[in-house]
XYZ file of C-alpha atoms in Angstrom:
558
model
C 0.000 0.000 0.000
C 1.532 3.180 -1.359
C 1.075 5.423 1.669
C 1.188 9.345 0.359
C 1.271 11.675 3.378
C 0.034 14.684 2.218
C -2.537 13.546 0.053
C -4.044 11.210 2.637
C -3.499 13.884 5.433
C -6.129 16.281 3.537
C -8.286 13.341 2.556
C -8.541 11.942 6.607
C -9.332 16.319 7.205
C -11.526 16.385 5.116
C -13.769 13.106 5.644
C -12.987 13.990 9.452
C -14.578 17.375 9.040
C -17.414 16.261 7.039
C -18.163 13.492 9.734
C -17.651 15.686 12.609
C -20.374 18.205 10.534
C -22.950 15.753 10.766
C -22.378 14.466 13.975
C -22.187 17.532 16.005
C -25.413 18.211 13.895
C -27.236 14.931 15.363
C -25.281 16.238 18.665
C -27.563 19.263 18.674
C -30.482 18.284 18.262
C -29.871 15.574 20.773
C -28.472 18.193 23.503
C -31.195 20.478 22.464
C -33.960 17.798 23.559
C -32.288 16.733 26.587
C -32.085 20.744 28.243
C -35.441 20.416 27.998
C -36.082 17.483 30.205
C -33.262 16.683 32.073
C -32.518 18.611 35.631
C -29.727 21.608 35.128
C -27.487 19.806 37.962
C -27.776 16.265 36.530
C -26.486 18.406 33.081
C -23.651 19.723 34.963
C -22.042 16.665 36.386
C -21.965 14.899 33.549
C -20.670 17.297 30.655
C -18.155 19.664 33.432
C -17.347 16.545 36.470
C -17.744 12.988 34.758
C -16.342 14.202 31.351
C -13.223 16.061 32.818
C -12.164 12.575 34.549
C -12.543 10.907 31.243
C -10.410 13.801 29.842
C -7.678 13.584 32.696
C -7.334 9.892 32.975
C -7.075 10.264 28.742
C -4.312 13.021 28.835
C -2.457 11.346 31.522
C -2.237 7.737 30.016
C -2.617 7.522 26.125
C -1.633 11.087 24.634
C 1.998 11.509 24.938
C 2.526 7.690 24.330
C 0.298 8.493 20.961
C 2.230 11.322 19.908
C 5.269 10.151 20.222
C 4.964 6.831 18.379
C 3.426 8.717 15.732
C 6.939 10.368 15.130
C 8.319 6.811 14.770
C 6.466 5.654 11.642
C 7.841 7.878 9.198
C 8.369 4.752 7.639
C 5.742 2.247 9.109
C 6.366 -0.655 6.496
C 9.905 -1.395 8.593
C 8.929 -4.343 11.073
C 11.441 -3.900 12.756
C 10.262 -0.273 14.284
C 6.672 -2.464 15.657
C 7.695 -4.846 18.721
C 8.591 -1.484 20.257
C 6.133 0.644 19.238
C 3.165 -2.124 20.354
C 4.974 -2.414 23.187
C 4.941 1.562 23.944
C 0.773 1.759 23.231
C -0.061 -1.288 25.610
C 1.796 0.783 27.924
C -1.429 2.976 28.235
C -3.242 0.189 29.737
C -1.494 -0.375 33.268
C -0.445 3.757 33.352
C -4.375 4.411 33.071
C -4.980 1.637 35.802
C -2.380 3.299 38.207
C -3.827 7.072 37.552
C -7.276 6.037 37.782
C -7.081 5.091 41.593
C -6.406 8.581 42.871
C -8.443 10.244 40.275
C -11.176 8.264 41.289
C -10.866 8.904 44.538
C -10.300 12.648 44.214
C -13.366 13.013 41.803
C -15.678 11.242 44.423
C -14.316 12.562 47.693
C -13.114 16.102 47.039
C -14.372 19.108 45.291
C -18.335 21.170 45.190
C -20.338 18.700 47.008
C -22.905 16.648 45.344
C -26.835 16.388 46.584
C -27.317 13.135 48.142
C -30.272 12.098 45.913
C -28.193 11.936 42.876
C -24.942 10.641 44.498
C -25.722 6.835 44.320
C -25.693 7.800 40.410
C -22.728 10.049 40.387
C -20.319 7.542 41.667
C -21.749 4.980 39.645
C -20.889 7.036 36.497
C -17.571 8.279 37.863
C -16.559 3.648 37.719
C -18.156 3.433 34.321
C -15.689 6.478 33.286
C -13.462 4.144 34.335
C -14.395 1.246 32.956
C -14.856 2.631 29.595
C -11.280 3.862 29.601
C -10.229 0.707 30.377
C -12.115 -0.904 27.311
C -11.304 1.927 24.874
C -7.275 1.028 25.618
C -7.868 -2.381 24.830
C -8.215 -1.179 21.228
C -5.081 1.325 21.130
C -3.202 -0.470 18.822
C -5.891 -1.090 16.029
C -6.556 2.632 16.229
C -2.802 3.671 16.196
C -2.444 1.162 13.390
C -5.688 2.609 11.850
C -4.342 6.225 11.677
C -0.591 5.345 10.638
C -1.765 3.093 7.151
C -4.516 6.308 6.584
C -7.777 3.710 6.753
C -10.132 6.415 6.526
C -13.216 5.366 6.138
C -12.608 3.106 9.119
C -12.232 5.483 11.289
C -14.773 7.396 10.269
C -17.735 3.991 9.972
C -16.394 3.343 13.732
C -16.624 6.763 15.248
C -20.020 7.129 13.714
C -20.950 3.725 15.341
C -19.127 4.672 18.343
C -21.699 7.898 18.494
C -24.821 6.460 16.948
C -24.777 3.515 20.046
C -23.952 6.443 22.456
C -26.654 8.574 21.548
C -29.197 5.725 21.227
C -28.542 4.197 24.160
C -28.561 7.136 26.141
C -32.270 8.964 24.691
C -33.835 5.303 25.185
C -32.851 5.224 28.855
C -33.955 8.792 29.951
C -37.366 8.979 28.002
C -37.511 5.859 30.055
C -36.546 7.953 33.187
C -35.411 11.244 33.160
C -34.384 11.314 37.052
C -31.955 8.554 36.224
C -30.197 11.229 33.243
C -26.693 10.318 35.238
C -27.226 6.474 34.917
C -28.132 6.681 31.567
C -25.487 8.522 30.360
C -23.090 5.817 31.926
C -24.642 3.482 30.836
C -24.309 4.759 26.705
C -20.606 5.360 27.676
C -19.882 2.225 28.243
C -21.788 0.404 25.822
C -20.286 2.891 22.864
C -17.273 2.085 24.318
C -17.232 -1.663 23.640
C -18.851 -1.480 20.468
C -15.718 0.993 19.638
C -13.335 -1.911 20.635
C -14.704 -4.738 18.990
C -15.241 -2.779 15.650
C -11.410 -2.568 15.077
C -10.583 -5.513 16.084
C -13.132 -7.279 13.985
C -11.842 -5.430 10.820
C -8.817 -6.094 11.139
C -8.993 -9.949 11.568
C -11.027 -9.666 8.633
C -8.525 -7.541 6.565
C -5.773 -9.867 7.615
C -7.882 -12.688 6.888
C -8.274 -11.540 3.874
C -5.039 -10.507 2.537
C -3.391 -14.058 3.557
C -6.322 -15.643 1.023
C -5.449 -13.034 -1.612
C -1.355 -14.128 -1.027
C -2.016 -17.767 -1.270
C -4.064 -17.243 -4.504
C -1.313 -15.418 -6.004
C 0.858 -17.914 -4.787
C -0.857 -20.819 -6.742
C -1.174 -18.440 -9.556
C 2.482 -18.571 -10.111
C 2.915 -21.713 -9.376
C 0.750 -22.459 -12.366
C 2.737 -20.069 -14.096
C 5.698 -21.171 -13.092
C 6.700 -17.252 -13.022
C 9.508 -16.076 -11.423
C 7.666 -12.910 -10.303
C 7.789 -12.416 -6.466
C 4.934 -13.163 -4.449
C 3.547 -10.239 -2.516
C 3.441 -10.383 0.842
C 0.926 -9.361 3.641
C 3.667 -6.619 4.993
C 2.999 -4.076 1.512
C -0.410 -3.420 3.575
C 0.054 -3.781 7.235
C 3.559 -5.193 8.917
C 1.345 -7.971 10.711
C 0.633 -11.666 9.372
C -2.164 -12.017 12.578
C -4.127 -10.031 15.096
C -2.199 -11.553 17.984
C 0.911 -9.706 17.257
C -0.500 -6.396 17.739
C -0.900 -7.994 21.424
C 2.723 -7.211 23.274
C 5.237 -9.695 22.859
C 3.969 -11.569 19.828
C 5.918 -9.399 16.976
C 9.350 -10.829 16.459
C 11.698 -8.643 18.253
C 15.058 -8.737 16.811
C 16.871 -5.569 18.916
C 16.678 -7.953 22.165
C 15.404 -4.440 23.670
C 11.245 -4.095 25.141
C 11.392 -0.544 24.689
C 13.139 2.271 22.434
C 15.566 4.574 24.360
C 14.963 7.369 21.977
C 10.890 6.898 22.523
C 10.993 6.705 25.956
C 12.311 10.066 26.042
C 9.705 11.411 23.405
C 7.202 9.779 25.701
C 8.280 11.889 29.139
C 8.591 15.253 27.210
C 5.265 14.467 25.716
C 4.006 13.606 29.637
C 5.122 16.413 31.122
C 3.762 18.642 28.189
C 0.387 16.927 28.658
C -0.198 17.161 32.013
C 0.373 20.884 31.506
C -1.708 20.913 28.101
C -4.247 19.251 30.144
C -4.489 21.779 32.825
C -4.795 24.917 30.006
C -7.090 22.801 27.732
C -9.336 21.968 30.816
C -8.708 24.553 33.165
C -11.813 26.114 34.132
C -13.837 23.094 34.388
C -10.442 22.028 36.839
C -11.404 25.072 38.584
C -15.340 25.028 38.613
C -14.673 21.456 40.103
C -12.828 22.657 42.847
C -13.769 25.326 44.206
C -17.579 26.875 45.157
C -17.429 29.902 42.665
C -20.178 27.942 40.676
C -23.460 26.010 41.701
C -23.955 22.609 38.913
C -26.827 24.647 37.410
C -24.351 27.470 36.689
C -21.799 24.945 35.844
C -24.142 23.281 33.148
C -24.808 26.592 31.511
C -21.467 27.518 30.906
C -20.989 24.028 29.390
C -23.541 24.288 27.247
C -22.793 27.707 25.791
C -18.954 26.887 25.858
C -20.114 23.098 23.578
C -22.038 25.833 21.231
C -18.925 28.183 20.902
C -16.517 25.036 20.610
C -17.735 23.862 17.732
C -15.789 25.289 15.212
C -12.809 24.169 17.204
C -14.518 20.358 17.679
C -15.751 19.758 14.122
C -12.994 21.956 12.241
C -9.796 22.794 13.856
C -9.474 19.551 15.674
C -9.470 17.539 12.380
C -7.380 19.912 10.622
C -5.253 19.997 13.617
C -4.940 16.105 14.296
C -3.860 15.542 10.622
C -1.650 18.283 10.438
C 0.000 17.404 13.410
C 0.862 13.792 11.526
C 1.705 15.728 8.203
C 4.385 17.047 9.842
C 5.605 14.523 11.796
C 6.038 12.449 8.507
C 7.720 15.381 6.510
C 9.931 16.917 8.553
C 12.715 15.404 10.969
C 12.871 16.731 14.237
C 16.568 16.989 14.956
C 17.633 18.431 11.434
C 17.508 21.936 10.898
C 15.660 22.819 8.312
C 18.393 24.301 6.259
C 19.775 20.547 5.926
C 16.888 18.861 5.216
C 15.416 18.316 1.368
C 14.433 21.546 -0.042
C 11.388 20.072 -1.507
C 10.226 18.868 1.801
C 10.237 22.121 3.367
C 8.831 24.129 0.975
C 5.984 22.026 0.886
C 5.706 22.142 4.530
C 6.173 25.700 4.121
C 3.324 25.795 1.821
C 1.028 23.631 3.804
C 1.414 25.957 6.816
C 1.004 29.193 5.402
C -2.554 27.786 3.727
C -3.239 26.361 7.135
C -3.065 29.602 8.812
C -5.009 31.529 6.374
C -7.500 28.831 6.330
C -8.153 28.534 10.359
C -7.485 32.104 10.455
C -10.680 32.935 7.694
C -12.869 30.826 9.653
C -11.763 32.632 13.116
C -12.154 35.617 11.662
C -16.348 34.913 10.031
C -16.569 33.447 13.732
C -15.648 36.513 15.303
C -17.885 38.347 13.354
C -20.983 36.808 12.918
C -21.027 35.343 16.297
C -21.920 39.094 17.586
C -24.586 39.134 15.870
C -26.132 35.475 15.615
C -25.359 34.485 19.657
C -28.553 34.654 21.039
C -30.366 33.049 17.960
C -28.777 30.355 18.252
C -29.387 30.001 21.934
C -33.054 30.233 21.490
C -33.248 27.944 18.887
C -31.040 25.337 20.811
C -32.118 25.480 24.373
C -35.443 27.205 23.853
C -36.644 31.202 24.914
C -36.483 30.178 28.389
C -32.993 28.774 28.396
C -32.364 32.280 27.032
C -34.705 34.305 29.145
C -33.931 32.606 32.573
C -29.863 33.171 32.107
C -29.442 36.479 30.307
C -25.754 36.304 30.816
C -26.154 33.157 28.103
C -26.088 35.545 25.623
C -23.066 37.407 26.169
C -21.039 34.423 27.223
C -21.398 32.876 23.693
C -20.667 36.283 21.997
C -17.274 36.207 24.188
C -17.020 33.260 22.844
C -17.003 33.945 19.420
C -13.719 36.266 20.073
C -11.863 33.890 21.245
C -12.430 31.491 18.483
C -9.927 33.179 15.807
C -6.962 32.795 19.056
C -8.221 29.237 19.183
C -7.703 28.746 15.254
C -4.335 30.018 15.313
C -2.915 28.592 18.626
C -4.186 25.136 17.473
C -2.133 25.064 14.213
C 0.881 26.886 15.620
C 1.356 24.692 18.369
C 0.701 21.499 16.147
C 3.539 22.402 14.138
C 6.040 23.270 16.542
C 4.956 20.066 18.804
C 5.569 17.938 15.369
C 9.128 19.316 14.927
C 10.716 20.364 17.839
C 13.779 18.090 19.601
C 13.423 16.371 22.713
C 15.510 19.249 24.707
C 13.051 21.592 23.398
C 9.891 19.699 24.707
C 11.827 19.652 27.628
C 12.228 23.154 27.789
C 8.809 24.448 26.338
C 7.461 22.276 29.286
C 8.793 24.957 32.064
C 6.808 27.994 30.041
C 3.699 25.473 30.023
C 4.276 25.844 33.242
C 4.545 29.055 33.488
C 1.519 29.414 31.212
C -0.914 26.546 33.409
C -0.039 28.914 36.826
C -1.067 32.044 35.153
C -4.481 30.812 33.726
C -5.715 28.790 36.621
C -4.852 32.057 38.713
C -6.263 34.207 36.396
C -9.726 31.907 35.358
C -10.172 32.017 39.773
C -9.634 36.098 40.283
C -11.673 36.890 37.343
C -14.300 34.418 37.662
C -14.677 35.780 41.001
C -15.576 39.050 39.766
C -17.271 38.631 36.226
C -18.321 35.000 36.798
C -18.321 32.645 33.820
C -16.802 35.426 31.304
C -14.150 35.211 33.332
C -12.870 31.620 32.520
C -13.229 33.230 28.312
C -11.027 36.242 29.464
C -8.438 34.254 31.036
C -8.184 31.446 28.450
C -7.957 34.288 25.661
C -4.630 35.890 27.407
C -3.632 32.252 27.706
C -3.827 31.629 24.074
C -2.369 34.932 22.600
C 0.926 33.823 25.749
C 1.059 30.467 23.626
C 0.343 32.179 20.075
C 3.715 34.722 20.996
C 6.053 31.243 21.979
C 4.886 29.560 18.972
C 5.245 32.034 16.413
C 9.040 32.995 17.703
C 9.781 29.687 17.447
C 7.897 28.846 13.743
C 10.071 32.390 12.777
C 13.294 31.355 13.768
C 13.233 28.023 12.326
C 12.217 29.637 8.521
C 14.593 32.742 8.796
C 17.296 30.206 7.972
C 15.744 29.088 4.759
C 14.330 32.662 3.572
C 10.522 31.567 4.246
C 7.672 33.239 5.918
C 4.515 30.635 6.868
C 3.360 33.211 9.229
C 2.289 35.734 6.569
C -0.821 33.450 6.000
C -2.428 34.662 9.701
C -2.749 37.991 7.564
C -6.340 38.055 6.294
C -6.941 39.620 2.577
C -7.701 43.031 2.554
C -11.305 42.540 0.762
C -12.262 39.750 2.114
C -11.219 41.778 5.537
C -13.954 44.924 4.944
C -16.385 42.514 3.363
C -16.615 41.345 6.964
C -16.396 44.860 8.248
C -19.572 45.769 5.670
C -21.578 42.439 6.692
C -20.799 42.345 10.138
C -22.697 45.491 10.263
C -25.345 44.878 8.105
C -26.110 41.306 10.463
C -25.848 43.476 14.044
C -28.915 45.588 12.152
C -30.761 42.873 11.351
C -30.673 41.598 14.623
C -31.846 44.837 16.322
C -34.794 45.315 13.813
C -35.550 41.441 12.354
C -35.551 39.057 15.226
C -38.373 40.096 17.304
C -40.577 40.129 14.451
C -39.243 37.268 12.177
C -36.243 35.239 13.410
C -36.629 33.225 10.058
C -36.110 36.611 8.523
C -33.003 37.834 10.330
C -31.380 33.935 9.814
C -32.080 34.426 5.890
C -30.025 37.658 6.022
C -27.025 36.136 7.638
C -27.386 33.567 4.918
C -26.989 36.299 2.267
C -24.163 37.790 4.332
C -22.020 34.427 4.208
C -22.486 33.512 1.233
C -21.171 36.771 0.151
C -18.629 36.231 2.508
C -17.571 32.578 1.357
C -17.885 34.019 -2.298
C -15.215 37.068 -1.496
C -12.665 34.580 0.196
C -13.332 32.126 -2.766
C -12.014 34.749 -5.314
C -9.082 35.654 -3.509
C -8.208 32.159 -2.401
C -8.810 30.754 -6.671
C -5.270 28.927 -6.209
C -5.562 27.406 -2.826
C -9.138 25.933 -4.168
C -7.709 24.490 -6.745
C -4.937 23.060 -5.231
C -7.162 20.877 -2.849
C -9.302 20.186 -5.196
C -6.453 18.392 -6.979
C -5.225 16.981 -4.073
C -8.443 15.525 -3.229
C -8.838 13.776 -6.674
C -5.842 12.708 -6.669
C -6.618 10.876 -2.952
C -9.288 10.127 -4.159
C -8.308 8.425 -7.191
C-alpha cells in the first residue's frame, strides 16, 4: 500500500470534518432535547465533572505515548520499528490503571459537594468512566495502526458507530426515566465504548484474513505459471501476518530491547507537556470542580454555551489539527535543521502551513464576526426562549465566545507544528513555560471568575492563548529565517475579504436589532446572504488554494 502523506493527510481532514459536521449536527439536536427534560445539575455533572475525569485519565495515560509513536512511523512498512512501538501503546493500559485510583478517589471525595439524591448515580458514572477507559485502551493499537496506514473510512464507519450507540442508548434510557439522566449517560458510555473496541478488532482480523487468502491465490497463480515474479506479501499493507501480534510480545523482536531509548524520552517530554496541556485545555472546568465559585446549574450553563462556541474548534480545527500534526511529523525530521533537510520537503511544509493559517485564520475571523450578531439566535433555537430568558448572561457568554475562536484557530495550528518538529531538549524546555503558562491561567480563570463570573474563565483562556500564540510564532520564525521563508504571513487576512466582513458584520448586528423580534426566520435568511457573500469574497481571492485541494483531493481520491 503506497502510503502518500500529504494527500491522505487532507483526505482523513476532510472526511474527518465532514463526519464531525454531521455528527455535532445529530449532537444538537440531541443536547437540544435533553435541556429540555433533564434537571440543570444532573447536566452539569456529567458534561463539566464525569467528562473532565474521562479527559484527565485520557491526557495522563494515552496522549503523549500516541504522539510520540506517531513520530516513529515515518516509515511504518519497517517491522522492525513495531515490537517497540506495540509495546509503547499497551503501555497505556497499566499507566491508566495506576492514575485512575487517585483520580477516582479525588473526583468522588473532594471538590463542590454533590446532593445526596443523585450521588448513588454520580459515583456509579464516575466507575463506568473508568471502565470505559479501560475498554477503549484495549483497542489502542488497532486505532494507532488505523491512523498510521490512513484507513479512513474506518475510522470514520467506527466513530459514527461509536456515536450512533452512544446517543441511542442514552435517549432510550432517559425517556424511560429522566431522574436517572446520570445512569443513563453511563450506561451509553460504556456500551459505545465496547462497540468501539470490537469494531477494530473485527476489521482487522477480517482484513488480515483476507489478505493471507489473496497471497495464497497469487501464490498458486504462479505456481501455475511457473513465473519467477515475487509473491507479494501481507507486509505491503500492514507489517502484521495475525491479530495476535498487535498484542505485546507476539511481533518478532530482533533488537533484544522491550522498549526504544529514543521513545521513551519522546514519551516523558510528551508527559510532562500533557499534564500541563491538560491543565490549560481543561482549566476552568479544573477550577469550577474545585472550588464553590459555581453552583452545577451554573456549571451546566457555561458548558452548554462553551459546547455551542466550541464547535468550530470540535468539528474543524481539531481535524485539521490532528492531521496536520501527523503531516508534519512524517515530513519533517525533528533533529535536522531545516536548512539541511530536502528543499522540496520544506517548501511544501512551508506551503502547507502558510494555507493552514489563512485557512483557520478565515474561519476565526467569520466566527468573530458573525457570532456578535447570531449568539442569542442560536441560543433560542437550541435550548429554547427560556434557556435564554432565565440566564441572560447566556447571551453574552457565547458572543465572548465567538472572540476567542480566531486565538483558538491560530494557537491550534501553531502549536501542532512546533509540537511535530521540535527536539526532545526543546519539549523539555517548552514544558517549564507550560508551566509558566498553566499557573497564570488557573490564577487568572479564579480572580476573574470571582468578579465577572463565567466570562471570566473566556477572558483568562484568551490571554492564555495569545501567551502560547507569541512562543509559537518565535519559534515557527526562527526556524524559517534560515531558509528565507515566511509561513506566518498566511495569519494575515486579505484586505477585501477583511472589509467585506467589516460591511456584513454590520449589516447582520442591524438585522438583529430590527428582524428578530418580528421574524427570526427573517433575520437567519439575512445572515445567509451575508455568508455567502462572505464565502464568495474569500473564494475569489483564495482561486489557487481551491484548486490546489481540489487536486489533491482527486488525486486521494483516485
Amino acid at each position: 500500500m503506497s502510503r502518500n502523506v500529504l494527500k491522505s493527510s487532507i483526505h482523513s481532514a476532510s472526511i474527518n470534518i465532514v463526519f464531525q459536521i454531521l455528527c455535532r449536527c445529530i449532537t444538537f439536536g440531541i443536547n437540544s432535547f435533553v435541556i429540555r427534560i433533564v434537571d440543570r445539575d444532573a447536566l452539569g455533572i456529567m458534561n463539566v465533572r464525569l467528562l473532565l475525569l474521562e479527559s484527565t485519565l485520557a491526557f495522563l495515560s494515552r496522549e503523549a505515548i500516541r504522539r510520540a509513536t506517531l513520530s516513529s512511523t515515518s516509515n511504518p512498512h519497517e517491522k522492525h520499528i513495531w515490537p517497540h512501538i506495540i509495546n509503547q501503546l499497551w503501555l497505556t493500559l497499566p499507566i491508566y490503571c495506576i492514575f485512575s485510583v487517585p483520580c477516582l478517589y479525588v473526583w468522588l471525595n473532594y471538590g463542590s459537594a454533590v446532593a445526596d439524591d443523585i450521588y448513588d448515580q454520580y459515583k456509579f458514572g464516575c466507575i463506568c468512566i473508568v471502565v470505559s477507559g479501560i475498554i477503549e485502551l484495549f483497542a489502542e493499537t488497532p486505532v494507532f495502526v488505523a491512523q498510521v496506514f490512513c484507513f479512513v473510512k474506518l475510522r470514520v464507519v467506527l466513530d459514527t458507530l461509536h456515536i450512533f450507540v452512544r446517543s441511542t442508548l442514552f435517549i432510550v434510557l432517559i425517556l424511560r426515566d429522566p431522574n436517572q439522566a446520570i445512569s443513563a449517560f453511563s450506561y451509553a458510555q460504556v456500551g459505545s465504548t465496547v462497540t468501539f473496541a470490537i469494531g477494530y478488532y473485527v476489521y482487522f482480523i477480517y482484513f488480515i484474513d483476507n489478505a493471507k487468502k489473496r497471497i495464497g491465490a497469487t501464490k498458486r497463480d504462479d505456481d501455475n505459471q511457473t513465473s519467477d515474479h515475487q509473491t507479494p506479501d501481507i507486509d505491503d499493507s500492514i507489517p502484521f501476518n495475525s491479530i495476535k501480534q498487535m498484542l505485546p510480545g507476539y511481533l518478532e523482536n530482533s533488537s533484544g530491547t522491550i522498549f526504544n531509548d529514543n521513545l521513551k524520552s519522546l514519551v516523558l517530554s510528551f508527559f510532562k507537556q500533557g499534564f500541563l496541556k491538560q491543565v490549560l485545555t481543561e482549566g476552568e472546568r479544573y477550577v469550577m470542580t474545585i472550588s464553590p465559585l459555581m453552583s452545577f446549574s451554573q456549571q451546566a450553563t457555561y458548558d452548554i454555551v462553551n459546547n455551542l462556541g466550541s464547535l468550530a474548534a470540535r468539528f474543524v480545527f481539531r481535524p485539521i489539527e490532528e492531521n496536520s500534526y501527523f503531516y508534519f511529523t512524517q515530513t519533517l525530521a525533528r533533529d535536522i535543521p531545516l536548512v539541511k533537510q530536502p528543499r522540496d520537503k520544506v517548501e511544501q511544509a512551508h506551503s502547507v502551513l502558510y494555507n493552514l493559517l489563512k485557512v483557520v485564520t478565515s474561519i476565526g475571523l467569520i466566527g468573530v464576526v458573525y457570532g456578535q450578531s447570531y449568539a442569542k439566535t442560536v441560543l433560542t433555537l437550541y435550548g429554547g426562549t427560556k434557556f435564554v430568558d432565565d440566564d441572560g448572561l447566556s447571551v453574552i457568554l457565547l458572543r465572548c465566545h465567538a472572540l476567542a475562536i480566531i486565538l483558538l484557530a491560530v494557537n491550534g495550528i501553531c502549536e501542532g507544528y512546533m509540537f511535530a518538529t521540535m527536539t526532545s531538549n526543546e519539549l523539555d524546555k517548552y514544558n517549564y513555560y507550560m508551566g509558566f503558562f498553566s499557573v497564570t491561567f488557573l490564577l487568572l480563570s479564579y480572580q476573574l471568575t470571582s468578579f465577572l463570573g463565567p466570562v471570566g474563565f473566556i477572558l483568562a483562556n484568551c490571554t492564555n492563548m495569545f501567551l502560547r500564540i507569541i512562543f509559537s510564532s518565535r519559534y515557527i520564525h526562527k526556524q524559517y529565517h534560515s531558509v528565507n521563508l515566511k509561513p506566518l504571513d498566511g495569519i494575515k487576512p486579505n484586505k477585501l475579504f477583511f472589509i467585506t466582513l467589516i460591511v456584513l458584520g454590520i449589516a447582520c448586528k442591524m438585522s438583529e436589532n430590527r428582524l428578530f423580534r418580528q421574524s427570526v426566520l427573517g433575520h437567519i435568511a439575512v445572515g445567509a446572504i451575508c455568508f455567502a457573500c462572505t464565502l464568495g469574497v474569500w473564494a475569489f481571492e483564495n482561486q489557487d488554494l481551491i484548486k490546489s485541494y481540489i487536486d489533491k483531493r482527486r488525486q486521494s481520491t483516485s
